[in-house]
XYZ file of C-alpha atoms in Angstrom:
642
model
C -17.569 180.307 290.296
C -17.310 180.180 286.425
C -13.670 180.337 285.020
C -12.772 182.490 281.990
C -11.229 180.845 278.998
C -7.587 181.474 279.430
C -5.050 181.818 276.396
C -1.691 180.337 277.814
C 1.725 180.211 276.372
C 4.377 177.566 276.808
C 7.133 179.071 274.576
C 6.512 179.419 270.986
C 4.186 182.321 270.545
C 1.929 184.676 272.095
C -0.819 185.179 269.420
C -4.179 183.377 270.192
C -6.393 181.541 267.678
C -8.918 183.460 265.742
C -11.609 181.376 264.387
C -10.369 179.239 261.444
C -7.443 181.507 260.418
C -3.940 180.169 261.579
C -0.390 181.288 260.776
C 1.606 178.523 259.516
C 4.214 178.752 262.456
C 1.250 178.806 265.132
C -0.219 175.423 263.446
C 3.138 173.766 263.870
C 3.602 174.879 267.426
C 0.025 175.409 268.875
C -2.525 172.849 269.849
C -6.055 173.670 271.333
C -7.172 171.875 274.537
C -10.794 171.332 275.340
C -11.477 171.036 279.127
C -15.188 169.736 279.896
C -15.802 170.116 283.844
C -19.205 170.256 285.266
C -17.991 170.971 288.915
C -18.514 174.574 288.570
C -22.166 174.247 287.702
C -22.748 171.829 290.763
C -21.185 174.385 293.086
C -19.922 177.753 291.720
C -19.401 179.038 295.345
C -16.796 176.526 296.181
C -13.327 178.278 296.478
C -10.597 177.391 294.052
C -8.776 174.261 294.634
C -5.029 174.275 295.921
C -3.975 174.066 292.323
C -1.619 171.509 290.528
C 1.494 172.945 292.143
C 0.210 171.038 295.470
C -0.169 167.898 293.635
C -3.979 167.757 293.529
C -6.668 169.803 291.827
C -9.643 169.773 289.425
C -9.687 170.392 285.659
C -10.455 174.057 286.415
C -7.206 174.388 288.188
C -5.464 172.672 285.476
C -6.891 175.122 282.933
C -5.696 177.825 285.001
C -2.270 176.319 285.360
C -1.550 175.712 281.641
C 0.376 178.949 281.532
C 3.262 177.275 283.194
C 6.069 177.014 280.562
C 7.553 173.702 280.115
C 8.498 173.446 276.622
C 8.320 174.976 272.990
C 4.559 174.119 272.710
C 1.642 176.429 272.839
C -1.418 174.951 274.576
C -4.590 177.003 274.054
C -7.191 175.914 276.482
C -11.007 176.130 276.001
C -13.027 175.483 279.187
C -16.711 174.508 279.102
C -19.035 172.898 281.628
C -21.546 170.774 279.990
C -21.441 168.013 277.621
C -23.744 169.780 275.139
C -21.241 172.826 275.243
C -18.512 170.332 274.547
C -20.209 168.884 271.504
C -20.947 172.471 270.350
C -17.468 173.564 270.788
C -16.012 170.541 268.709
C -18.462 171.097 265.984
C -17.553 174.731 265.754
C -13.663 173.931 265.665
C -14.296 171.351 262.827
C -16.372 173.934 261.055
C -13.690 176.554 261.324
C -10.878 174.186 260.925
C -9.507 175.013 264.285
C -9.717 171.507 265.739
C -8.912 170.503 269.231
C -5.916 168.126 269.883
C -7.109 166.727 273.201
C -10.307 166.992 275.223
C -10.293 166.198 278.974
C -13.699 165.324 280.182
C -14.760 165.262 283.843
C -18.600 164.935 284.012
C -19.728 163.399 287.369
C -22.348 165.683 289.011
C -26.005 164.943 289.086
C -26.646 167.242 286.251
C -24.172 165.368 283.807
C -25.409 164.034 280.597
C -24.512 160.480 279.700
C -20.581 160.359 279.357
C -20.818 157.695 276.834
C -23.239 159.722 274.509
C -20.945 162.875 274.952
C -17.867 160.860 273.833
C -19.788 159.277 270.840
C -21.116 162.679 269.650
C -17.653 164.163 269.944
C -16.131 161.321 268.106
C -18.744 161.597 265.208
C -17.618 165.173 264.693
C -13.897 164.529 264.966
C -12.798 160.927 264.976
C -9.093 162.164 265.387
C -9.783 164.021 268.539
C -7.836 162.489 271.554
C -10.207 162.191 274.660
C -9.080 161.887 278.389
C -11.747 160.817 280.710
C -11.241 162.100 284.260
C -12.801 159.510 286.569
C -12.957 159.158 290.263
C -12.458 155.364 290.159
C -10.024 153.251 288.097
C -12.684 150.816 287.236
C -15.454 153.266 286.182
C -18.054 152.563 283.713
C -16.051 154.717 281.328
C -14.047 151.622 280.539
C -17.071 150.510 278.561
C -16.619 153.474 276.222
C -13.248 151.958 274.952
C -15.329 149.195 273.142
C -17.575 151.759 271.401
C -14.627 153.951 270.201
C -13.417 153.491 266.666
C -9.859 154.478 267.720
C -9.238 153.021 271.291
C -5.828 154.275 271.134
C -7.258 157.809 271.089
C -8.854 157.275 274.469
C -7.126 157.713 277.830
C -7.974 157.915 281.424
C -6.963 159.850 284.462
C -8.044 159.520 287.912
C -9.091 161.980 290.547
C -7.541 163.613 292.425
C -5.392 164.910 289.531
C -1.584 164.650 289.768
C -0.030 167.818 288.291
C 2.944 166.165 286.690
C 0.611 163.322 285.029
C -1.917 165.824 283.898
C 0.537 168.182 282.389
C 2.601 165.452 280.740
C -0.526 163.846 279.344
C -1.593 167.165 277.784
C 1.763 167.948 276.428
C 2.282 164.510 275.036
C -0.893 163.994 273.409
C -0.798 167.563 271.902
C 2.738 166.620 270.556
C 1.237 163.383 269.086
C -1.837 165.082 267.468
C 0.543 167.796 265.860
C 2.770 164.802 264.571
C -0.130 162.871 263.317
C -1.345 166.041 261.232
C 2.053 166.421 259.794
C 2.349 162.956 258.887
C -1.267 163.071 257.556
C -0.290 166.091 255.419
C 2.914 164.252 254.163
C 1.081 161.235 253.252
C -1.450 163.217 251.430
C 1.208 165.038 249.614
C 3.239 161.829 248.737
C -0.038 160.174 247.679
C -0.969 163.318 245.275
C 2.721 163.294 244.097
C 2.545 159.522 243.455
C -0.663 159.918 241.563
C 0.493 162.825 239.495
C 3.751 160.619 238.651
C 1.491 157.704 237.738
C -0.565 159.937 235.567
C 2.590 161.312 233.854
C 4.020 157.621 233.296
C 0.689 156.719 231.860
C 0.852 159.698 229.598
C 4.438 158.969 228.612
C 3.685 155.283 228.027
C 0.712 156.320 225.665
C 2.724 158.953 223.839
C 5.687 156.508 223.502
C 3.265 153.767 222.270
C 1.685 156.317 219.775
C 5.141 157.412 218.618
C 6.067 153.927 218.145
C 3.026 153.106 216.123
C 3.435 156.228 214.060
C 7.150 155.323 213.248
C 6.125 151.826 212.059
C 2.798 152.525 210.284
C 1.439 154.135 207.287
C -0.610 157.148 208.146
C -3.114 156.581 205.217
C -3.860 152.853 205.628
C -2.377 152.273 209.206
C -0.694 149.176 207.757
C 2.869 148.613 208.689
C 5.372 150.926 206.652
C 8.604 150.184 204.896
C 10.602 150.609 208.247
C 8.478 147.778 209.775
C 8.654 145.696 206.655
C 12.422 145.817 206.478
C 12.716 144.854 210.139
C 10.361 141.915 209.734
C 12.113 140.808 206.471
C 15.499 140.799 208.360
C 14.170 138.708 211.136
C 12.614 136.332 208.413
C 15.837 135.952 206.625
C 17.659 134.842 209.909
C 14.887 132.126 210.572
C 14.640 128.698 209.163
C 11.244 129.052 207.317
C 11.116 129.255 203.557
C 10.254 132.898 202.649
C 9.145 134.476 199.484
C 8.963 138.211 199.127
C 6.527 139.831 196.753
C 6.276 143.360 195.820
C 3.057 144.594 194.545
C 2.247 147.589 192.389
C -1.184 148.808 191.148
C -1.661 149.092 187.464
C -2.706 152.365 185.875
C -2.804 154.049 189.414
C -1.350 157.236 188.050
C -4.276 157.562 185.428
C -6.901 156.916 188.275
C -5.125 159.487 190.496
C -5.099 162.158 187.641
C -8.613 161.628 186.361
C -10.605 160.890 189.518
C -8.664 162.879 191.997
C -6.239 162.075 194.892
C -9.152 161.377 197.434
C -10.384 158.417 195.150
C -6.623 157.324 194.851
C -6.034 157.304 198.412
C -9.333 155.343 199.091
C -8.323 152.968 196.407
C -4.967 152.333 198.148
C -6.866 151.687 201.443
C -9.366 149.204 199.669
C -6.404 147.319 198.152
C -4.514 147.117 201.284
C -7.500 145.680 203.113
C -7.846 142.932 200.298
C -3.962 142.113 200.571
C -4.268 141.652 204.405
C -7.422 139.516 204.142
C -6.074 137.294 201.453
C -2.460 137.151 203.181
C -3.961 136.164 206.637
C -1.701 134.961 209.433
C 0.616 133.176 207.038
C 2.243 136.378 205.830
C 2.800 140.064 206.541
C 1.559 143.102 204.370
C 3.051 146.550 204.396
C 2.521 149.720 202.475
C 6.045 150.625 201.117
C 5.015 154.039 199.598
C 2.751 155.431 196.909
C 0.807 152.492 195.263
C 3.486 150.134 196.164
C 2.999 147.106 198.813
C 5.240 144.626 200.065
C 4.203 141.016 201.137
C 6.173 138.376 202.980
C 4.916 134.872 202.585
C 5.787 131.619 204.414
C 5.849 129.045 201.510
C 6.682 125.416 201.095
C 8.457 126.037 197.674
C 8.723 128.170 194.655
C 5.467 126.590 193.191
C 3.555 127.503 196.227
C 5.003 131.102 196.142
C 4.022 131.572 192.581
C 0.468 130.112 193.209
C -0.220 132.451 196.231
C 0.984 135.561 194.302
C -1.285 134.632 191.378
C -4.138 134.440 193.967
C -3.233 138.008 194.995
C -3.217 139.318 191.525
C -6.809 137.993 191.027
C -8.075 139.351 194.173
C -6.937 142.778 193.331
C -8.241 142.558 189.709
C -11.859 143.294 190.388
C -14.428 145.847 189.798
C -14.565 148.347 192.821
C -16.863 151.283 193.630
C -14.683 154.128 195.166
C -16.715 157.178 196.222
C -19.233 156.413 193.701
C -16.771 155.962 190.854
C -16.401 152.491 189.247
C -12.778 151.431 189.259
C -11.288 148.482 187.747
C -8.450 147.211 190.009
C -5.361 145.641 188.725
C -1.923 144.796 190.032
C 1.371 143.438 189.025
C 3.905 141.390 191.356
C 7.523 140.765 191.368
C 8.387 137.904 193.618
C 11.851 136.564 194.987
C 12.661 133.321 196.901
C 14.426 135.271 199.733
C 16.998 132.858 200.987
C 17.742 131.423 197.398
C 17.721 134.333 194.873
C 18.395 137.034 197.187
C 20.536 135.721 199.878
C 20.333 137.103 203.334
C 20.763 140.738 202.864
C 17.178 142.342 203.232
C 18.015 145.396 201.048
C 19.071 143.244 198.231
C 16.217 141.079 198.509
C 13.764 144.110 198.156
C 15.931 145.319 195.185
C 15.596 142.012 193.369
C 11.973 141.889 194.159
C 11.586 145.521 192.696
C 13.446 144.240 189.460
C 11.224 141.362 189.168
C 8.011 143.818 189.467
C 9.527 145.971 186.753
C 9.800 143.036 184.411
C 6.157 142.114 185.428
C 5.015 145.653 184.229
C 7.219 145.289 181.015
C 5.412 142.187 180.353
C 2.030 143.598 180.094
C 0.867 144.241 183.650
C -1.496 142.023 185.756
C 1.164 139.204 185.915
C 3.472 137.707 188.454
C 7.208 137.325 187.594
C 10.037 135.741 189.745
C 13.481 137.263 189.867
C 16.220 135.566 188.036
C 19.959 136.482 187.447
C 19.292 137.755 183.851
C 17.383 140.638 185.282
C 20.464 142.060 187.081
C 23.719 142.613 185.085
C 25.388 143.631 188.436
C 25.029 139.952 189.706
C 26.993 138.352 186.941
C 29.646 141.122 187.768
C 29.616 140.131 191.407
C 29.849 136.449 190.550
C 32.954 137.397 188.431
C 34.496 139.291 191.325
C 33.846 136.298 193.627
C 35.598 133.846 191.228
C 38.495 136.254 190.821
C 39.099 136.761 194.333
C 39.749 132.933 194.786
C 42.898 133.264 192.734
C 43.843 136.964 193.453
C 46.317 136.314 196.426
C 48.028 133.284 194.555
C 48.694 135.275 191.397
C 49.743 138.397 193.422
C 46.872 140.820 192.406
C 46.392 141.907 195.791
C 48.386 144.845 197.256
C 48.498 146.575 200.849
C 49.074 150.409 200.814
C 49.570 152.637 204.078
C 48.291 156.128 204.503
C 49.793 158.128 207.364
C 47.834 159.638 210.269
C 49.425 162.878 211.649
C 49.041 164.424 215.011
C 47.115 167.657 215.205
C 49.805 169.925 216.986
C 53.102 168.804 215.403
C 51.990 166.965 212.168
C 54.318 164.059 213.144
C 53.253 160.689 211.715
C 51.922 158.679 214.728
C 50.310 155.691 212.757
C 49.434 154.387 209.224
C 46.107 152.814 208.054
C 46.510 149.659 206.038
C 44.478 149.883 202.741
C 43.609 146.719 200.823
C 43.789 147.104 196.896
C 43.145 144.779 193.930
C 44.168 145.194 190.480
C 42.941 142.492 188.228
C 43.384 142.110 184.363
C 39.614 141.300 184.015
C 38.351 144.319 185.976
C 41.260 146.550 186.343
C 41.171 148.449 189.641
C 38.305 147.097 191.807
C 37.204 149.210 194.883
C 37.290 147.607 198.189
C 33.733 148.843 198.565
C 32.877 146.308 195.883
C 35.047 143.374 196.639
C 35.100 143.144 200.404
C 31.279 142.752 200.765
C 31.387 140.050 198.105
C 34.202 138.401 199.949
C 32.405 138.624 203.232
C 29.565 136.583 201.771
C 31.865 133.900 201.572
C 34.770 132.610 203.603
C 37.209 134.316 201.192
C 37.131 137.271 203.683
C 39.020 135.192 206.221
C 41.704 134.445 203.703
C 42.202 137.977 202.699
C 42.223 139.016 206.430
C 44.997 136.653 207.149
C 46.880 137.931 204.211
C 46.438 141.398 205.320
C 47.563 140.743 208.964
C 50.565 138.957 207.852
C 51.779 141.880 205.605
C 51.185 144.351 208.568
C 53.248 142.356 210.952
C 56.006 142.152 208.570
C 56.260 145.840 208.208
C 55.686 147.168 211.726
C 59.324 145.980 212.865
C 60.691 148.420 210.249
C 58.808 151.461 211.430
C 60.142 153.817 213.979
C 57.487 153.364 216.590
C 54.251 154.041 214.608
C 51.234 151.663 214.946
C 49.350 150.408 212.067
C 45.507 150.350 211.887
C 43.879 147.494 210.178
C 40.100 147.304 209.176
C 38.207 144.219 210.287
C 34.933 143.206 208.629
C 31.924 142.220 210.418
C 32.210 138.451 209.514
C 35.938 138.476 210.889
C 35.111 140.294 214.068
C 32.185 137.784 214.819
C 34.071 134.491 214.490
C 34.429 132.847 217.874
C 38.405 132.582 218.073
C 38.944 136.096 216.845
C 40.930 137.333 220.139
C 43.028 134.296 220.323
C 43.611 134.338 216.583
C 45.061 137.928 217.046
C 47.242 137.329 220.000
C 48.693 134.195 218.481
C 49.676 136.174 215.294
C 51.317 139.074 217.084
C 53.089 136.729 219.548
C 54.400 134.708 216.778
C 55.488 137.848 214.962
C 57.019 139.283 218.281
C 55.076 142.488 217.999
C 53.569 144.312 220.906
C 49.877 144.407 220.776
C 49.658 148.174 221.109
C 51.328 148.407 217.697
C 48.426 147.188 216.245
C 44.811 149.117 215.994
C 41.697 147.246 214.955
C 39.217 149.199 213.154
C 35.440 147.996 213.394
C 32.414 149.605 212.138
C 29.115 150.107 214.039
C 27.550 147.609 211.699
C 30.037 144.950 212.693
C 29.025 145.119 216.432
C 25.426 146.060 216.170
C 24.074 142.641 215.650
C 25.309 141.308 218.933
C 26.185 144.208 221.160
C 26.716 142.291 224.275
C 29.215 139.913 222.616
C 30.934 142.579 220.834
C 31.340 144.437 223.993
C 32.941 141.560 225.708
C 35.305 140.887 222.731
C 36.440 144.606 222.769
C 37.168 144.773 226.381
C 39.262 141.662 226.024
C 41.320 143.164 223.098
C 41.846 146.424 225.109
C 42.829 144.476 228.065
C 45.375 142.386 225.990
C 46.913 145.791 224.978
C 45.341 146.282 221.286
C 44.108 149.550 220.342
C 40.402 149.851 219.175
C 38.978 152.306 216.774
C 35.282 152.854 215.754
C 35.357 153.477 211.833
C 32.980 155.744 209.956
C 31.609 157.131 213.131
C 28.295 158.814 212.541
C 26.893 156.764 209.984
C 25.960 153.735 211.979
C 22.849 152.625 214.000
C 23.395 153.922 217.340
C 26.590 155.877 217.810
C 26.306 157.442 221.105
C 25.095 154.221 222.731
C 28.347 152.479 221.221
C 30.931 154.857 222.512
C 29.375 154.615 225.987
C 29.155 150.894 225.952
C 32.381 149.581 224.011
C 36.125 149.923 225.049
C 37.335 152.274 222.480
C 40.494 154.326 221.906
C 39.465 156.380 218.962
C 36.770 157.519 216.731
C 37.188 157.978 212.973
C 35.055 160.614 211.389
C 33.675 159.462 208.091
C 35.033 161.232 205.165
C 31.628 162.273 203.830
C 31.187 164.631 206.940
C 34.948 166.049 206.195
C 34.014 166.593 202.629
C 30.809 168.441 203.404
C 32.381 170.736 205.892
C 32.869 173.598 203.581
C 29.690 173.328 201.761
C 27.126 172.116 204.364
C 26.352 173.554 207.797
C 24.969 170.245 209.065
C 28.173 168.431 208.144
C 30.399 170.869 210.091
C 28.096 170.867 212.984
C 28.246 167.060 212.964
C 32.021 167.193 212.928
C 32.256 169.544 215.670
C 29.893 167.615 217.805
C 31.827 164.339 217.306
C 35.144 166.024 218.183
C 33.670 167.774 221.373
C 32.112 164.555 222.405
C 35.357 162.406 221.954
C 37.210 165.036 223.778
C 34.830 164.802 226.740
C 35.269 160.977 226.799
C 39.018 161.261 226.412
C 38.976 159.531 223.008
C 41.294 160.327 220.066
C 39.510 161.504 216.950
C 40.838 160.906 213.438
C 39.516 162.879 210.562
C 39.576 160.966 207.466
C 39.615 162.268 203.871
C 41.449 165.468 204.508
C 41.984 166.933 201.107
C 42.418 170.792 201.598
C 44.255 173.212 203.689
C 40.969 174.802 204.872
C 39.802 171.513 206.059
C 43.102 171.178 207.981
C 42.511 174.704 209.571
C 39.099 173.979 210.387
C 39.685 170.638 212.199
C 42.758 171.887 214.068
C 40.662 174.724 215.402
C 37.984 172.333 216.238
C 40.458 170.197 218.370
C 40.593 167.194 216.251
C 43.487 165.171 217.650
C 44.487 163.379 214.320
C 44.342 164.137 210.528
C 44.485 161.615 207.635
C 44.239 162.222 203.997
C 45.668 163.097 200.526
C 46.547 166.592 201.718
C 49.423 165.078 203.721
C 50.133 161.891 201.689
C 48.449 159.397 199.436
C 48.606 155.536 200.271
C 51.900 154.380 199.727
C 53.701 150.956 199.487
C 55.635 149.411 202.147
C 58.982 151.070 201.386
C 57.334 154.519 200.663
C 55.679 154.380 204.147
C 58.918 153.266 205.943
C 60.664 156.272 204.088
C 57.993 158.715 205.217
C 57.843 157.581 208.645
C 61.652 158.151 208.975
C 61.616 161.655 207.301
C 58.081 162.798 208.441
C 55.654 165.366 206.951
C 57.294 168.421 205.323
C 57.640 170.901 208.276
C 56.620 173.749 205.989
C 53.079 172.748 206.606
C 53.322 174.071 210.056
C 53.827 177.606 208.841
C 51.324 177.229 206.130
C 48.605 176.263 208.257
C 49.265 178.075 211.417
């Protein structure tokens, strides 16, 4: 007799499949079983077999007994008699997205279709379907089917008569496997999609980053390198060994062309001249648009004569008749040139300044000419050379002085430290600002002589102070010398001073050139006991990077921000941000240049740990500083500023 298609439950749920619509929980806990058995077609009148409980049976009995609960898995059998019906059932399951997990095939009667053909057609419809062939003999011809199956690990065999435990475990295990494979496939698909999405985002980010970098370093009108790119290339060139000339080029009468023919013609003229310069310079140099109608050119040259000859060629190349948007235009240019390492030293900004002065001289000379920079073009150079000569005798003649400005604590206004400030009073130039003479001294070895003198004076006064430390500014050239750490420890040991009584102030500029070496030096100094302060914080190259990388005790907020607090919202915001950042990193903060009571109040409210400026005391000589350290700041300030 023909059996019905039972819907049996083994634990999870009771709902049956309904076409292709599946609840998510059902999909995770249910599996459809296809049973193909032609015994009923052969003899529909035969009685039911004893059943799987007796240890033997047919697939019909197996289908009926799937209702036995064994674990939390819902097996839903579909029972058919013919191979053609099985193929149709699999096709419908694939179409409705309600696929079978396992198919049990027992086709053995005289009316059976070819078993190999049935398996092949089923597999063509659903390659992932696991097939169990029930055969009467272990060495049945069905073994040949294995050779034809694309996934032989999805083909299994059971022998008749069926063993209840083996049949049930086979169905359950293969159903679990099928569900697991589907979950893994879904996970792989999701991961693949996510990876593809991330890769696409990475490509977009890389493209945007590349575009942003290009825009930051290129002129939007000509797409030539801009001033920033030119300054970087110039800086690198000055560090190299090649002989380098820098030329600054300006178009003659460009304003007249712009005003009479319009900005579109002016812009096109700039593009044309830029192409001419790039073509003329070639691979032996570098061309950038600095702004307006001004271009910068770097040339690798043999000597001064070679530089002048190549600049003359550039002038001739630009001095030609051009047709710009139908307008005839006579091109013309003037050039100022400086031999970078000879006339301009190794400061890129100064090299560009001198090239600009040479360009101005070329324009005053009648335009369309080349002028090389010489010292007569810059009165400040003569002044700088006078300063350099005066510094060589300043120490010996007693012209140098060291003053001390107190640093007070926020809460109590107790003096916790002094900053040592170098001063120079010379008969030739009177009072010379450190901002003027320190860079000049740094260009020569005089900075080391000055540094030694300052340190000796500081170590002499420290024993006379009642516990305060002294902060000493160290120039970039001092900081970079190889024996800097050993030099410091030797000096303090010979003076009998504890290292923590000395604070080393460095600027971001001093440590930016070689950050890795600077980090190692600062860490070594900290481990030896010295205090480290980062001076003029907020004005350097990469402030956030520096405070995370370098061993620091203190940040000193530049006086320009303190001065602007009462007038500029931006300055106040910067000061508050630096204070909050330092407190989060457990660093002290010293506000320099505190001049007014309002600034004191604002800084104390903001949480600034230390204050320094004329509001508390002007820089004092050694005796004045010692006396102030003993007496302290006038306590009336506390009531005045809250």
